[in-house]
């Protein structure tokens, strides 16, 4: 059982006490503890259950690579699943819960999977749950969903705040070990703008734990001196708890800073996502130790040797009274020496190599520790914790030679450089046979916009092993970065280090090398995804020869692991099974983020009111003050209706329609797009954009037009007014102004750049207010001014400028309702005042503001189409009976050629008609018109669909428009439409103009 | 995330400032063109692994369209240049050849 040592622990402050709960139990630790170290101090070695077999699992690592100790941290709006205990710093009130078990961590029903692991080999789900198909939905999926998956999703709204931060620097240094510090120092001295980030709360990485001396002093002193120097440089910014999570195109990088996870009482944003653009990036990301594959290497108490050393040195933890070391290299001997110094027993160092003659093995022997070379572990004893190891000859098949009782096993399979950031943007790797790892190939670095490399590795991330090599490599990296940025560095010698002589490691991919199937089934490659040596071998046997296929088939290195622990061992196993060399098998793709980052950090400030910009019309405040029910239209908010107290939306819409039809309505149409098109070639340009002729329009007149794209499909419609010989004002649909303006600019800039036309989007410069209804003219006359608004002076489809009620106004006599209607453009700053003045003057006629729903109903009663209802990107004007708006004279317009394609001229295209249900009900929106028979999928054949449907208050019945096969030729026919409840409703095909077919109401 | 220099305003623009417009130097075919010509204009696009000519708009900047010659594989940008041309300028071709001697421009 693990416990806290009486002394030691360089990162903890023993004078402090922090209490937290673990599965409801109150425990305590110190400032500086991680959740993992605090749990170990409390004797809690069991920290989770595995993903697939629900095996008991303890902590394996001490940092970001931890695969097992994943927990749900926090509660309610601050709950977050799958947090690593190794990177979670404790604070008063922290709550942690283990996951992946039922009913409890100690007793898990799902662990039955592990007793018969033959039941769940690689690809089990693919092979087993194929048929019968209905079983998938009703039986397999619910059961699998209950038992599979990491952690539980949070149920409550995230209670915290997040932010984005933009930084432009010359050099980003990822990693604050001695390599990163050295590189940042050198670059800082050269005057580069440097951002140095470290994912943990501490600087210096492994050097202080490994007893490194720099310049004759302990590494800690060198680290402090360097930090002091960096802090004194104005051109250098340093950040702890900040992980470079990804490297992207052209020097872009993301850094994930955890500001308050360790101290929630601090306030402010919880996480900050740095969006960095760097001239050069140095990845000083260190290396990660590899596990060894021996039977039972996942039993709680088996840890990476370096992690176990961290727990002793950094947090004063005893992993157990007796620790057996198992290794294929010299580095693990450091762990033995550290344990020995702490007064703990190391019954044996089990070294798979035939001999161990380096400085460190010598030191271990001198300390009286038994070193067994040529030896391996045949099996780890224990279930929920290690009780001992069975030894064997590494060269053999696993026959027991000895058994040693112990509480912990420290394993080391060698080190792999952390190449993730290097690889994210295309950096290639090279296989280093001597050290049995992939390291960055400096000759094939990620390249930027200029085709030159922008990522350089430094220190252990380059493959350097000793502190001396690490510092020298970091110095070189800083020099290369400065060169690339056109700066030069003063040549300084790196400080000397005290590196012991280390003998080469020996590749050991399986222990013992002749282990049979029974042992291979207990050798874990990927703890997190429960992938064993036997699974990878099975995949190879079943033909999954590509490493990418094997990854997906077995889930090796998937999820948050991203190959951190499992990669090399898995590749080596696959290579072994395929009889191939490891470099020939290759690696899987490293994808960002390096470790998971929070969804909140990705969203940043973009939530609630700041999710996207809100556009407000000049009259917006009136709508809100009236309690209007608002609906989004693009980035605008428009009133849907203005319900009075006690009114339902249907009732208020009904009232608004009738008030407008019978007397006077008022509409805020300011969202209408307004684009000024000016120049000698403006008419010619609009002739190309619209299907009908615009160049013949007379100044003072308006014309309705249709705009299509080159595919021939309708994209926008609206009224064009000619202001003078050279100037047109184009009205677009609400929310369509930006798109249409961009469309115009595209053609003007890229195709007809010699045409003399200038366009300006003036949508927000004007409020537009529609005065609608039989009393519309009376209202404007009452408001006064200098304009003659009579039918003779300002006929339908004319416009005029002047003053109304003291306001500068441009009055368009156009109608989207079929009523006498004036759309009045007022300078935006005066829009609200005009609106208020109209409301006041209109009291005589019971003036009624109406919303978008009343607008829609009135246009549908008149059979006017709406872009987005009658059109969906596949509809051409000819489908909508709008041939009258398509010029026959013009040689060309956008979409003309496409509309001549055979599919577009096909007589069986569905065409627009009106629809009236025989029972007066309102058709369901989007309902299909049913035809006889069924299709190949046994679905009812269809011959049309509803595009707009409303209850008409004017007519007191349901009205609809729809596209129907041969519709215009079938007037009076009765057709059936499906309903949501599975039934059908009969409707008669009619003319789409339901109300005032002769236009008498607007012609007054 | 790409950086492209807008040749109109001179800004080194992040991709978030830009909107992509697909292949550059397409020849428009209108009424009177054959089905094959029109199909090619409307639907057929080059998709090379290597040098590609593209349309971009500095949408959240000066608003101007421009062209970019770029490697779709390494993302190297050889040149950005005016949109007011129907052919690739010689200077752009020379800039590409300086970096990719084996490349030849197919027209």
PDB file of N, CA and C in Angstrom, chain A residues 128-160:
ATOM      1  N   UNK A 128     -19.917  -9.388 -34.157  1.00  0.00           N
ATOM      2  CA  UNK A 128     -20.991 -10.021 -33.420  1.00  0.00           C
ATOM      3  C   UNK A 128     -22.355  -9.416 -33.681  1.00  0.00           C
ATOM      4  N   UNK A 129     -22.401  -8.070 -33.773  1.00  0.00           N
ATOM      5  CA  UNK A 129     -23.706  -7.430 -33.726  1.00  0.00           C
ATOM      6  C   UNK A 129     -24.230  -7.041 -35.095  1.00  0.00           C
ATOM      7  N   UNK A 130     -23.897  -7.816 -36.106  1.00  0.00           N
ATOM      8  CA  UNK A 130     -24.324  -7.465 -37.451  1.00  0.00           C
ATOM      9  C   UNK A 130     -25.797  -7.766 -37.678  1.00  0.00           C
ATOM     10  N   UNK A 131     -26.242  -8.934 -37.284  1.00  0.00           N
ATOM     11  CA  UNK A 131     -27.600  -9.376 -37.586  1.00  0.00           C
ATOM     12  C   UNK A 131     -28.223 -10.029 -36.363  1.00  0.00           C
ATOM     13  N   UNK A 132     -29.502 -10.114 -36.236  1.00  0.00           N
ATOM     14  CA  UNK A 132     -30.484  -9.496 -37.136  1.00  0.00           C
ATOM     15  C   UNK A 132     -30.556  -7.984 -36.892  1.00  0.00           C
ATOM     16  N   UNK A 133     -30.845  -7.257 -37.953  1.00  0.00           N
ATOM     17  CA  UNK A 133     -30.736  -5.806 -37.872  1.00  0.00           C
ATOM     18  C   UNK A 133     -31.601  -5.149 -36.802  1.00  0.00           C
ATOM     19  N   UNK A 134     -32.861  -5.548 -36.616  1.00  0.00           N
ATOM     20  CA  UNK A 134     -33.661  -4.867 -35.580  1.00  0.00           C
ATOM     21  C   UNK A 134     -33.045  -5.019 -34.180  1.00  0.00           C
ATOM     22  N   UNK A 135     -32.265  -6.095 -33.990  1.00  0.00           N
ATOM     23  CA  UNK A 135     -31.658  -6.312 -32.680  1.00  0.00           C
ATOM     24  C   UNK A 135     -30.703  -5.194 -32.306  1.00  0.00           C
ATOM     25  N   UNK A 136     -30.091  -4.621 -33.345  1.00  0.00           N
ATOM     26  CA  UNK A 136     -29.112  -3.576 -33.062  1.00  0.00           C
ATOM     27  C   UNK A 136     -29.761  -2.446 -32.267  1.00  0.00           C
ATOM     28  N   UNK A 137     -30.887  -1.961 -32.787  1.00  0.00           N
ATOM     29  CA  UNK A 137     -31.515  -0.799 -32.172  1.00  0.00           C
ATOM     30  C   UNK A 137     -32.094  -1.126 -30.794  1.00  0.00           C
ATOM     31  N   UNK A 138     -32.691  -2.315 -30.693  1.00  0.00           N
ATOM     32  CA  UNK A 138     -33.479  -2.573 -29.491  1.00  0.00           C
ATOM     33  C   UNK A 138     -32.753  -3.361 -28.414  1.00  0.00           C
ATOM     34  N   UNK A 139     -31.735  -4.115 -28.787  1.00  0.00           N
ATOM     35  CA  UNK A 139     -31.062  -4.959 -27.792  1.00  0.00           C
ATOM     36  C   UNK A 139     -29.593  -4.579 -27.626  1.00  0.00           C
ATOM     37  N   UNK A 140     -28.841  -4.679 -28.709  1.00  0.00           N
ATOM     38  CA  UNK A 140     -27.389  -4.494 -28.573  1.00  0.00           C
ATOM     39  C   UNK A 140     -27.033  -3.075 -28.145  1.00  0.00           C
ATOM     40  N   UNK A 141     -27.591  -2.106 -28.892  1.00  0.00           N
ATOM     41  CA  UNK A 141     -27.143  -0.738 -28.654  1.00  0.00           C
ATOM     42  C   UNK A 141     -27.422  -0.260 -27.230  1.00  0.00           C
ATOM     43  N   UNK A 142     -28.632  -0.460 -26.694  1.00  0.00           N
ATOM     44  CA  UNK A 142     -28.863   0.004 -25.313  1.00  0.00           C
ATOM     45  C   UNK A 142     -27.908  -0.640 -24.308  1.00  0.00           C
ATOM     46  N   UNK A 143     -27.623  -1.924 -24.484  1.00  0.00           N
ATOM     47  CA  UNK A 143     -26.737  -2.613 -23.537  1.00  0.00           C
ATOM     48  C   UNK A 143     -25.312  -2.092 -23.670  1.00  0.00           C
ATOM     49  N   UNK A 144     -24.854  -1.954 -24.910  1.00  0.00           N
ATOM     50  CA  UNK A 144     -23.483  -1.493 -25.118  1.00  0.00           C
ATOM     51  C   UNK A 144     -23.321  -0.057 -24.636  1.00  0.00           C
ATOM     52  N   UNK A 145     -24.329   0.757 -24.924  1.00  0.00           N
ATOM     53  CA  UNK A 145     -24.236   2.151 -24.507  1.00  0.00           C
ATOM     54  C   UNK A 145     -24.075   2.268 -22.987  1.00  0.00           C
ATOM     55  N   UNK A 146     -24.740   1.391 -22.253  1.00  0.00           N
ATOM     56  CA  UNK A 146     -24.684   1.459 -20.802  1.00  0.00           C
ATOM     57  C   UNK A 146     -23.292   1.095 -20.283  1.00  0.00           C
ATOM     58  N   UNK A 147     -22.646   0.154 -20.973  1.00  0.00           N
ATOM     59  CA  UNK A 147     -21.389  -0.334 -20.426  1.00  0.00           C
ATOM     60  C   UNK A 147     -20.172   0.289 -21.090  1.00  0.00           C
ATOM     61  N   UNK A 148     -20.359   0.920 -22.234  1.00  0.00           N
ATOM     62  CA  UNK A 148     -19.196   1.433 -22.957  1.00  0.00           C
ATOM     63  C   UNK A 148     -19.035   2.930 -22.758  1.00  0.00           C
ATOM     64  N   UNK A 149     -17.924   3.429 -23.201  1.00  0.00           N
ATOM     65  CA  UNK A 149     -17.679   4.863 -23.173  1.00  0.00           C
ATOM     66  C   UNK A 149     -16.988   5.297 -21.910  1.00  0.00           C
ATOM     67  N   UNK A 150     -16.157   6.317 -22.053  1.00  0.00           N
ATOM     68  CA  UNK A 150     -15.499   6.885 -20.894  1.00  0.00           C
ATOM     69  C   UNK A 150     -16.439   7.870 -20.241  1.00  0.00           C
ATOM     70  N   UNK A 151     -16.312   8.025 -18.912  1.00  0.00           N
ATOM     71  CA  UNK A 151     -17.003   9.101 -18.189  1.00  0.00           C
ATOM     72  C   UNK A 151     -18.438   9.373 -18.590  1.00  0.00           C
ATOM     73  N   UNK A 152     -19.078  10.259 -17.868  1.00  0.00           N
ATOM     74  CA  UNK A 152     -20.441  10.654 -18.179  1.00  0.00           C
ATOM     75  C   UNK A 152     -20.434  12.100 -18.645  1.00  0.00           C
ATOM     76  N   UNK A 153     -21.297  12.407 -19.610  1.00  0.00           N
ATOM     77  CA  UNK A 153     -21.363  13.789 -20.095  1.00  0.00           C
ATOM     78  C   UNK A 153     -21.967  14.687 -19.021  1.00  0.00           C
ATOM     79  N   UNK A 154     -21.480  15.916 -18.902  1.00  0.00           N
ATOM     80  CA  UNK A 154     -22.075  16.837 -17.915  1.00  0.00           C
ATOM     81  C   UNK A 154     -23.534  17.086 -18.273  1.00  0.00           C
ATOM     82  N   UNK A 155     -24.372  17.246 -17.253  1.00  0.00           N
ATOM     83  CA  UNK A 155     -25.802  17.471 -17.502  1.00  0.00           C
ATOM     84  C   UNK A 155     -26.152  18.950 -17.413  1.00  0.00           C
ATOM     85  N   UNK A 156     -25.386  19.694 -16.623  1.00  0.00           N
ATOM     86  CA  UNK A 156     -25.748  21.094 -16.390  1.00  0.00           C
ATOM     87  C   UNK A 156     -24.976  22.017 -17.320  1.00  0.00           C
ATOM     88  N   UNK A 157     -25.488  23.209 -17.415  1.00  0.00           N
ATOM     89  CA  UNK A 157     -24.857  24.262 -18.205  1.00  0.00           C
ATOM     90  C   UNK A 157     -23.526  24.622 -17.564  1.00  0.00           C
ATOM     91  N   UNK A 158     -22.514  24.819 -18.388  1.00  0.00           N
ATOM     92  CA  UNK A 158     -21.184  25.157 -17.887  1.00  0.00           C
ATOM     93  C   UNK A 158     -21.237  26.492 -17.130  1.00  0.00           C
ATOM     94  N   UNK A 159     -20.838  26.461 -15.866  1.00  0.00           N
ATOM     95  CA  UNK A 159     -20.961  27.651 -15.012  1.00  0.00           C
ATOM     96  C   UNK A 159     -19.782  28.596 -15.164  1.00  0.00           C
ATOM     97  N   UNK A 160     -18.774  28.205 -15.921  1.00  0.00           N
ATOM     98  CA  UNK A 160     -17.558  29.009 -15.979  1.00  0.00           C
ATOM     99  C   UNK A 160     -17.490  29.885 -17.228  1.00  0.00           C
TER     100      UNK A 160
END
